[in-house]
Coordinates of C-alpha atoms in Angstrom, one line a residue:
Chain H
X248 CA 80.8 87.1 108.5
X249 CA 83.4 84.4 107.8
X250 CA 86.9 85.6 106.8
X251 CA 88.9 83.3 104.5
X252 CA 92.7 83.8 104.5
X253 CA 95.3 82.2 102.2
X254 CA 93.0 81.9 99.2
X255 CA 94.4 82.0 95.7
X256 CA 92.6 85.3 95.1
X257 CA 94.3 87.1 98.0
X258 CA 97.7 85.5 97.0
X259 CA 97.3 86.7 93.5
X260 CA 95.8 90.0 94.8
X261 CA 99.0 91.1 96.5
X262 CA 100.9 90.7 93.2
X263 CA 98.3 92.8 91.5
X264 CA 99.0 95.6 94.0
X265 CA 102.7 95.4 93.1
X266 CA 102.0 96.1 89.3
X267 CA 103.7 99.0 87.7
X268 CA 106.3 98.9 90.5
X269 CA 109.9 98.0 91.2
X270 CA 110.9 95.3 93.7
X271 CA 114.5 95.8 94.9
X272 CA 117.0 93.3 96.4
X273 CA 118.3 94.6 99.8
X274 CA 120.8 93.0 102.2
X275 CA 120.5 95.3 105.2
X276 CA 117.7 97.3 107.0
X277 CA 119.5 100.5 105.8
X278 CA 119.2 99.3 102.2
X279 CA 115.6 98.5 102.7
X280 CA 115.0 102.1 104.0
X281 CA 116.7 103.5 100.9
X282 CA 114.6 101.3 98.7
X283 CA 111.4 102.3 100.4
X284 CA 112.3 106.0 100.2
X285 CA 113.1 105.7 96.5
X286 CA 109.6 104.4 95.9
X287 CA 110.1 100.6 95.7
X288 CA 106.7 98.8 95.9
X289 CA 108.4 95.8 97.8
X290 CA 111.8 94.6 98.8
X291 CA 113.5 91.2 98.5
X292 CA 115.4 90.6 101.8
X293 CA 118.6 88.5 101.3
X294 CA 122.1 88.1 102.6
X295 CA 123.9 88.6 99.3
X296 CA 122.8 90.1 96.0
X297 CA 123.1 87.7 93.0
X298 CA 126.3 89.4 91.8
X299 CA 128.0 88.5 95.1
X300 CA 126.6 85.0 95.1
X301 CA 128.2 84.6 91.6
X302 CA 131.5 86.1 92.8
X303 CA 131.8 84.1 96.0
X304 CA 130.5 80.8 94.7
X305 CA 129.6 78.0 97.2
X306 CA 126.1 76.9 98.1
X307 CA 123.6 79.7 98.4
X308 CA 120.7 79.1 100.9
X309 CA 117.8 80.9 102.5
X310 CA 118.9 84.0 104.4
X311 CA 119.1 84.2 108.2
X312 CA 115.5 84.7 109.5
X313 CA 116.8 87.4 111.9
X314 CA 118.1 89.5 109.0
X315 CA 114.7 89.1 107.2
X316 CA 112.8 90.1 110.4
X317 CA 114.9 93.2 111.0
X318 CA 114.2 94.2 107.4
X319 CA 110.5 93.6 108.0
X320 CA 110.6 95.8 111.1
X321 CA 112.2 98.6 109.1
X322 CA 109.8 99.1 106.2
X323 CA 106.0 99.2 105.8
X324 CA 106.1 97.9 102.2
X325 CA 105.8 94.1 101.5
X326 CA 108.9 92.1 102.2
X327 CA 109.8 89.0 100.1
X328 CA 112.5 86.4 100.8
X329 CA 114.0 83.6 98.7
X330 CA 114.1 79.9 99.3
X331 CA 115.8 77.2 97.3
X332 CA 113.9 75.5 94.5
X333 CA 112.2 72.4 96.0
X334 CA 113.2 73.3 99.6
X335 CA 109.8 73.3 101.2
X336 CA 111.2 73.5 104.7
X337 CA 112.9 76.8 104.0
X338 CA 109.5 77.9 102.7
X339 CA 107.8 76.8 105.9
X340 CA 110.3 78.8 107.9
X341 CA 109.8 81.9 105.8
X342 CA 106.0 81.5 106.2
X343 CA 106.4 81.1 109.9
X344 CA 108.2 84.4 110.3
X345 CA 105.5 86.2 108.2
X346 CA 107.2 87.2 105.0
X347 CA 104.7 88.6 102.5
X348 CA 105.9 86.6 99.4
X349 CA 108.4 83.8 98.9
X350 CA 110.6 83.7 95.8
X351 CA 111.4 80.0 95.0
X352 CA 114.5 81.1 93.2
X353 CA 117.1 79.8 90.8
X354 CA 119.5 82.4 92.3
X355 CA 119.9 80.0 95.3
X356 CA 121.4 76.6 94.8
X357 CA 118.5 74.2 94.0
X358 CA 117.6 71.6 96.8
X359 CA 115.6 69.4 94.4
X360 CA 116.5 69.0 90.7
X361 CA 113.2 67.4 89.8
X362 CA 110.4 68.9 91.9
X363 CA 109.4 72.4 92.7
X364 CA 107.5 73.1 95.9
X365 CA 103.8 72.4 96.0
X366 CA 102.9 76.0 96.6
X367 CA 99.1 75.4 97.0
X368 CA 100.0 73.9 100.5
X369 CA 101.0 77.4 101.8
X370 CA 99.1 80.4 103.0
X371 CA 101.9 82.7 101.9
X372 CA 102.0 83.4 98.2
X373 CA 105.0 82.4 95.9
X374 CA 106.7 84.0 92.9
X375 CA 108.7 81.7 90.6
X376 CA 111.0 82.3 87.6
X377 CA 110.4 81.2 84.1
X378 CA 112.0 81.3 80.6
X379 CA 108.9 80.5 78.6
X380 CA 105.2 80.1 78.8
X381 CA 105.3 76.4 79.5
X382 CA 107.6 76.9 82.5
X383 CA 105.4 79.7 83.8
X384 CA 102.2 77.7 83.6
X385 CA 103.9 74.7 85.3
X386 CA 104.7 76.9 88.2
X387 CA 101.2 78.4 88.3
X388 CA 99.9 74.8 88.2
X389 CA 102.0 74.1 91.4
X390 CA 100.4 77.2 93.0
X391 CA 102.7 80.2 92.1
X392 CA 100.6 83.4 92.4
X393 CA 103.1 85.5 90.6
X394 CA 105.6 84.9 87.8
X395 CA 108.8 86.6 86.9
X396 CA 110.9 86.0 83.8
X397 CA 114.3 84.7 85.0
X398 CA 116.8 86.7 82.9
X399 CA 120.3 86.1 84.2
X400 CA 120.6 87.4 87.7
X401 CA 123.7 89.3 88.9
X402 CA 125.0 90.1 85.5
X403 CA 123.6 93.6 84.8
X404 CA 123.1 92.3 81.2
X405 CA 119.5 92.7 80.2
X406 CA 119.7 90.3 77.2
X407 CA 118.4 87.2 78.9
X408 CA 115.5 89.2 80.5
X409 CA 114.5 90.3 77.0
X410 CA 114.9 86.8 75.6
X411 CA 112.6 85.3 78.3
X412 CA 110.0 88.1 78.2
X413 CA 109.8 87.9 74.4
X414 CA 109.4 84.1 74.7
X415 CA 106.6 84.3 77.2
X416 CA 104.7 87.2 75.6
X417 CA 105.2 85.8 72.1
X418 CA 103.8 82.5 73.1
X419 CA 100.8 84.2 74.6
X420 CA 100.2 86.2 71.4
X421 CA 100.4 82.9 69.4
X422 CA 98.0 81.3 71.8
X423 CA 95.4 84.0 71.4
X424 CA 95.2 83.3 67.6
X425 CA 94.8 79.6 68.0
X426 CA 91.5 77.6 67.5
X427 CA 90.2 75.9 70.6
X428 CA 90.8 72.5 69.1
X429 CA 94.5 73.3 68.8
X430 CA 95.0 74.0 72.5
X431 CA 95.5 70.4 73.7
X432 CA 98.4 69.9 71.2
X433 CA 99.8 73.3 72.2
X434 CA 99.6 72.4 75.9
X435 CA 101.4 69.2 75.1
X436 CA 104.2 71.0 73.3
X437 CA 104.5 73.6 76.1
X438 CA 104.4 70.9 78.7
X439 CA 101.8 73.0 80.5
X440 CA 98.5 72.2 82.2
X441 CA 95.7 72.3 79.6
X442 CA 93.3 74.3 81.9
X443 CA 95.9 77.0 82.4
X444 CA 96.6 77.2 78.7
X445 CA 92.9 77.6 78.0
X446 CA 92.6 80.3 80.7
X447 CA 95.6 82.1 79.3
X448 CA 94.0 82.2 75.9
X449 CA 90.7 83.4 77.3
X450 CA 92.4 86.2 79.3
X451 CA 94.9 87.1 76.5
X452 CA 97.5 87.3 79.2
X453 CA 99.2 85.3 81.9
X454 CA 96.7 84.2 84.6
X455 CA 98.9 85.8 87.3
X456 CA 101.0 88.9 87.4
X457 CA 104.2 88.7 85.4
X458 CA 107.3 90.7 86.3
X459 CA 110.7 90.8 84.6
X460 CA 113.9 90.1 86.4
X461 CA 117.6 89.2 85.9
X462 CA 119.9 91.9 84.5
X463 CA 118.0 95.1 84.8
X464 CA 120.6 97.8 85.6
X465 CA 119.3 101.2 84.2
X466 CA 116.1 103.1 84.0
X467 CA 116.1 102.4 80.2
X468 CA 116.4 98.6 80.9
X469 CA 113.4 98.8 83.2
X470 CA 111.3 100.8 80.7
X471 CA 112.4 98.4 77.9
X472 CA 110.9 95.5 79.9
X473 CA 107.7 97.4 80.5
X474 CA 107.3 98.3 76.9
X475 CA 107.8 94.7 76.0
X476 CA 104.7 94.0 78.1
X477 CA 105.6 92.9 81.6
X478 CA 103.7 94.1 84.7
X479 CA 106.7 95.4 86.7
X480 CA 110.4 94.9 87.4
X481 CA 112.7 93.2 89.9
X482 CA 116.1 94.9 90.3
X483 CA 118.6 92.8 92.1
X484 CA 122.3 93.7 92.0
X485 CA 121.7 96.7 89.7
X486 CA 120.9 99.2 92.5
X487 CA 123.2 98.5 95.4
X488 CA 126.2 97.5 93.1
X489 CA 126.0 100.9 91.4
X490 CA 127.8 104.1 92.3
X491 CA 124.7 106.0 93.7
X492 CA 122.1 103.5 94.9
X493 CA 119.5 106.0 96.2
X494 CA 119.5 108.0 93.0
X495 CA 119.5 105.1 90.7
X496 CA 116.7 103.4 92.7
X497 CA 114.5 106.5 92.5
X498 CA 115.3 106.8 88.7
X499 CA 114.3 103.2 88.0
X500 CA 111.0 103.7 89.9
X501 CA 110.2 106.7 87.8
X502 CA 111.1 105.0 84.6
X503 CA 108.7 102.1 85.4
X504 CA 105.8 104.5 85.9
X505 CA 106.6 106.7 82.9
X506 CA 107.9 103.8 80.7
X507 CA 106.3 105.2 77.6
X508 CA 107.5 108.8 78.0
X509 CA 111.0 109.2 76.4
X510 CA 111.5 112.7 77.6
X511 CA 110.9 111.7 81.2
X512 CA 113.2 108.7 80.7
X513 CA 115.9 111.0 79.4
X514 CA 115.5 113.3 82.4
X515 CA 115.7 110.5 85.0
X516 CA 118.7 108.8 83.2
X517 CA 120.9 111.9 83.8
X518 CA 123.8 111.9 86.2
X519 CA 123.2 108.5 87.9
X520 CA 126.9 107.8 88.5
X521 CA 128.3 104.5 87.6
X522 CA 126.1 101.5 86.7
X523 CA 127.1 98.1 88.1
X524 CA 130.1 96.8 86.2
X525 CA 128.2 93.8 84.9
X526 CA 129.2 90.6 83.0
X527 CA 128.2 89.8 79.5
X528 CA 126.1 86.7 79.3
X529 CA 127.1 85.8 75.8
X530 CA 130.7 85.0 76.9
X531 CA 129.6 83.3 80.2
X532 CA 130.2 79.5 80.5
X533 CA 127.0 77.6 80.6
X534 CA 127.7 76.2 84.1
X535 CA 127.7 79.7 85.6
X536 CA 124.2 80.5 84.3
X537 CA 121.4 80.4 86.9
X538 CA 118.5 80.5 84.5
X539 CA 118.9 76.8 83.6
X540 CA 118.1 75.8 87.2
X541 CA 114.5 74.5 87.6
X542 CA 112.5 73.3 84.6
Chain A
X47 CA 81.3 110.1 81.1
X48 CA 85.1 110.0 81.3
X49 CA 86.8 108.6 84.4
X50 CA 90.5 108.8 85.1
X51 CA 92.5 106.2 87.0
X52 CA 95.7 107.3 88.7
X53 CA 98.3 105.1 86.9
X54 CA 101.4 105.8 88.9
X55 CA 101.6 102.3 90.4
X56 CA 99.2 99.5 91.4
X57 CA 96.2 97.8 89.9
X58 CA 94.9 100.6 87.8
X59 CA 94.4 98.3 84.8
X60 CA 91.8 96.3 86.8
X61 CA 89.8 99.4 87.5
X62 CA 89.9 100.4 83.8
X63 CA 88.5 97.0 82.8
X64 CA 85.6 97.4 85.3
X65 CA 84.8 101.0 84.2
X66 CA 84.8 99.9 80.5
X67 CA 82.4 97.1 81.3
X68 CA 80.0 99.8 82.7
X69 CA 80.4 101.8 79.5
X70 CA 82.5 104.6 80.9
X71 CA 85.3 106.2 78.9
X72 CA 88.6 105.9 80.7
X73 CA 92.1 107.6 80.9
X74 CA 95.3 106.7 82.7
X75 CA 96.6 109.7 84.7
X76 CA 100.3 110.0 85.4
X77 CA 100.9 113.7 84.9
X78 CA 98.8 116.8 86.0
X79 CA 97.6 117.9 82.6
X80 CA 96.0 114.5 82.1
X81 CA 93.3 115.5 84.7
X82 CA 91.6 117.9 82.2
X83 CA 88.3 116.8 80.8
X84 CA 87.7 114.1 83.4
X85 CA 84.5 113.7 85.3
X86 CA 86.0 111.7 88.2
X87 CA 89.1 109.9 89.3
X88 CA 89.9 106.5 90.9
X89 CA 93.1 106.0 92.9
X90 CA 93.8 102.3 92.8
X91 CA 95.3 99.8 95.2
X92 CA 99.1 99.6 95.3
X93 CA 101.7 100.8 97.7
X94 CA 100.7 104.1 99.2
X95 CA 104.3 105.2 99.8
X96 CA 105.2 104.6 96.1
X97 CA 102.1 106.4 94.9
X98 CA 102.6 109.3 97.3
X99 CA 106.2 109.8 96.5
X100 CA 105.8 109.8 92.7
X101 CA 102.7 112.1 92.9
X102 CA 104.9 114.5 94.9
X103 CA 107.8 114.2 92.5
X104 CA 105.7 114.8 89.4
X105 CA 103.8 117.8 90.8
X106 CA 100.4 116.0 91.2
X107 CA 99.6 116.7 94.8
X108 CA 98.1 120.2 94.4
X109 CA 96.3 119.4 91.1
X110 CA 94.7 116.3 92.7
X111 CA 93.6 118.3 95.7
X112 CA 92.0 120.9 93.5
X113 CA 90.4 118.2 91.3
X114 CA 88.9 116.6 94.4
X115 CA 87.1 119.8 95.5
X116 CA 84.9 119.7 92.5
X117 CA 84.9 116.1 91.2
X118 CA 84.1 112.6 92.3
X119 CA 87.1 110.7 93.7
X120 CA 87.4 107.1 95.0
X121 CA 90.4 105.5 96.6
X122 CA 90.7 101.7 97.1
X123 CA 93.1 100.5 99.8
X124 CA 96.3 102.5 99.0
X125 CA 94.0 105.0 97.3
X126 CA 92.0 105.4 100.5
X127 CA 95.2 106.0 102.5
X128 CA 96.3 108.6 99.9
X129 CA 92.9 110.5 100.2
X130 CA 93.0 110.6 104.1
X131 CA 93.8 113.5 106.4
X132 CA 96.0 111.3 108.6
X133 CA 97.7 107.9 108.0
X134 CA 99.5 107.9 111.4
X135 CA 102.8 108.1 109.6
X136 CA 104.8 110.6 107.7
X137 CA 104.2 110.1 104.0
X138 CA 102.8 112.3 101.2
X139 CA 99.0 112.4 101.4
X140 CA 96.3 114.3 99.6
X141 CA 94.6 115.0 103.0
X142 CA 91.3 115.9 101.4
X143 CA 89.0 113.4 103.1
X144 CA 88.1 113.6 106.8
X145 CA 89.2 110.1 107.7
X146 CA 92.0 108.7 109.8
X147 CA 93.4 105.4 108.6
X148 CA 95.7 102.8 110.0
X149 CA 97.9 101.0 107.4
X150 CA 98.3 97.2 107.3
X151 CA 95.7 97.0 110.1
X152 CA 95.0 93.3 109.8
X153 CA 98.7 92.2 109.8
X154 CA 100.9 90.9 107.0
X155 CA 100.0 89.2 103.8
X156 CA 99.2 85.8 105.4
X157 CA 96.3 87.7 107.2
X158 CA 94.9 89.1 103.9
X159 CA 91.3 87.8 103.5
X160 CA 88.0 87.6 101.7
X161 CA 84.6 88.1 103.4
X162 CA 81.0 88.7 102.5
X163 CA 79.7 92.1 103.6
X164 CA 76.2 93.6 104.1
X165 CA 76.2 96.8 102.1
X166 CA 72.8 98.3 102.1
X167 CA 74.2 101.3 100.2
X168 CA 74.6 99.2 97.1
X169 CA 70.9 98.2 97.0
X170 CA 69.7 94.8 95.9
X171 CA 71.9 92.0 94.8
X172 CA 72.8 90.2 98.0
X173 CA 76.0 90.3 100.1
X174 CA 79.0 92.0 98.7
X175 CA 82.1 89.8 98.5
X176 CA 85.1 91.9 99.5
X177 CA 88.8 91.3 99.1
X178 CA 91.3 92.7 101.6
X179 CA 95.0 92.7 100.8
X180 CA 97.3 93.9 103.6
X181 CA 94.4 96.3 104.1
X182 CA 94.1 99.5 106.1
X183 CA 91.1 100.3 108.3
X184 CA 89.4 103.6 108.7
X185 CA 90.0 104.2 112.3
X186 CA 87.7 107.2 112.6
X187 CA 85.7 109.5 110.4
X188 CA 85.2 113.2 111.0
X189 CA 83.2 116.1 109.7
X190 CA 80.5 115.2 107.1
X191 CA 82.0 111.8 106.4
X192 CA 79.5 108.9 106.5
X193 CA 80.3 105.3 107.3
X194 CA 79.3 103.0 104.4
X195 CA 80.5 99.6 105.7
X196 CA 82.0 98.0 108.8
X197 CA 83.2 94.6 109.8
X198 CA 81.3 92.6 112.5
X199 CA 83.7 93.9 115.1
X200 CA 82.8 97.5 114.2
X201 CA 86.0 98.4 112.3
X202 CA 85.2 100.8 109.5
X203 CA 86.1 99.7 106.0
X204 CA 84.3 102.1 103.7
X205 CA 83.2 105.7 104.0
X206 CA 81.8 108.5 101.9
X207 CA 82.1 112.3 102.1
X208 CA 80.2 114.1 99.4
X209 CA 81.6 112.8 96.2
X210 CA 84.6 111.2 97.8
X211 CA 84.7 107.5 98.5
X212 CA 87.2 105.4 100.4
X213 CA 87.3 101.6 100.7
X214 CA 89.9 99.5 102.4
X215 CA 89.0 96.6 100.1
X216 CA 89.3 96.0 96.3
X217 CA 86.1 96.0 94.2
X218 CA 88.3 96.0 91.1
X219 CA 89.6 92.5 92.0
X220 CA 86.1 91.1 91.8
X221 CA 83.6 90.6 89.0
X222 CA 80.9 92.4 90.9
X223 CA 80.5 95.8 89.3
X224 CA 78.1 97.2 91.9
X225 CA 80.7 99.3 93.7
X226 CA 81.9 100.9 90.5
X227 CA 78.3 101.6 89.5
X228 CA 77.7 103.2 92.9
X229 CA 80.7 105.5 92.4
X230 CA 79.5 106.4 88.9
X231 CA 76.2 107.4 90.4
X232 CA 78.0 110.3 92.2
X233 CA 78.6 111.9 88.8
X234 CA 75.5 113.7 87.4

């Protein structure tokens, strides 16, 4: 009875177990505990949430492995951690300490402006950001086992998350109505691998799990993304930069499960205290935007 | 035949696809009143702490326990944990199946694996290809519970008690419908 580890099926499989759930950014073991108790299906362990990375500036890198390990020791749910785009040695380190998922993330300062990590080379699965279907399928082509739309991290402004989810899901809808002979030209225009374009058409959905990220701050934001058609939600700064993180975290979890039930959404939206202050993306200078990192 | 799938969190959509392939009617269950009219229920894979907490918050624990007394119920991975009497940890459980489970028994995600199993219970069709994702094991079974499958080293990975079924792996992630067929055979 031979056991095979690190297959694409088991990498993709963990993301399938996360569906319908909320993945929360945490910077301490105490945060991780609060997230788990609120019902998070996984946590993202990092030193600074995106809002602080924005505020403090400088180069943002992989977090201290000791911090990640302490968070892994605290919770039983999966623990994810971020490496820089193209920084395959940070990824090797995260794999060596046993994180459950690596986010090759535009929130950190890119290490390579041309190439992403060849993710097929790893046993640990990767999630990557995208703004459209072409970018998503390029990442899957490199071995990403899960995709998240980028949004604009650390802003608390959901507008970019909506833009990117609408782009991806709209392109998939268009694809499903195309004739097979049109797929090569569409693959060319998307800049995406033909085989994955074909597979996406056949499945009528992204070939891997697709979450939303970048700007979700309220239960209504989370339910909005779910109704648009994503499989689950990442919440970064939105929880621990708010007035009452435990309460808000639990409310967002409930909103993702009951995303189609407006009376439950109304109930869970009550008395959450202050939401994160946020920054409007429409008046933000281009150079401050993270979503443009990677291609 | 109408089968519900607990749709609090996890891969419930994958179970629904498989059930539809077999011609069953399906329903997503998020609230207690959605259990009425169902002939059976599947609790999918996902995070057992998330599923347990939300089931508790939305008043599902007692209705699910009551449903399980008279209906077929199957838990895959997190679902098996949720059915168990004891998960060696303080978290909301249904506690209706006489099994003790150990969560994340094989290690972390890098230890998740696929393997072929001999599963005589499924009848003909050759070995069953099973997918284990941060999987639990069934450490021991009690009462009338019967072991359905074990690994070569003896660790228990599937068990049945009456119309209740627990598997530490994920038949819903495969294209092999034999396990879902087996579950449907519990319902007369």
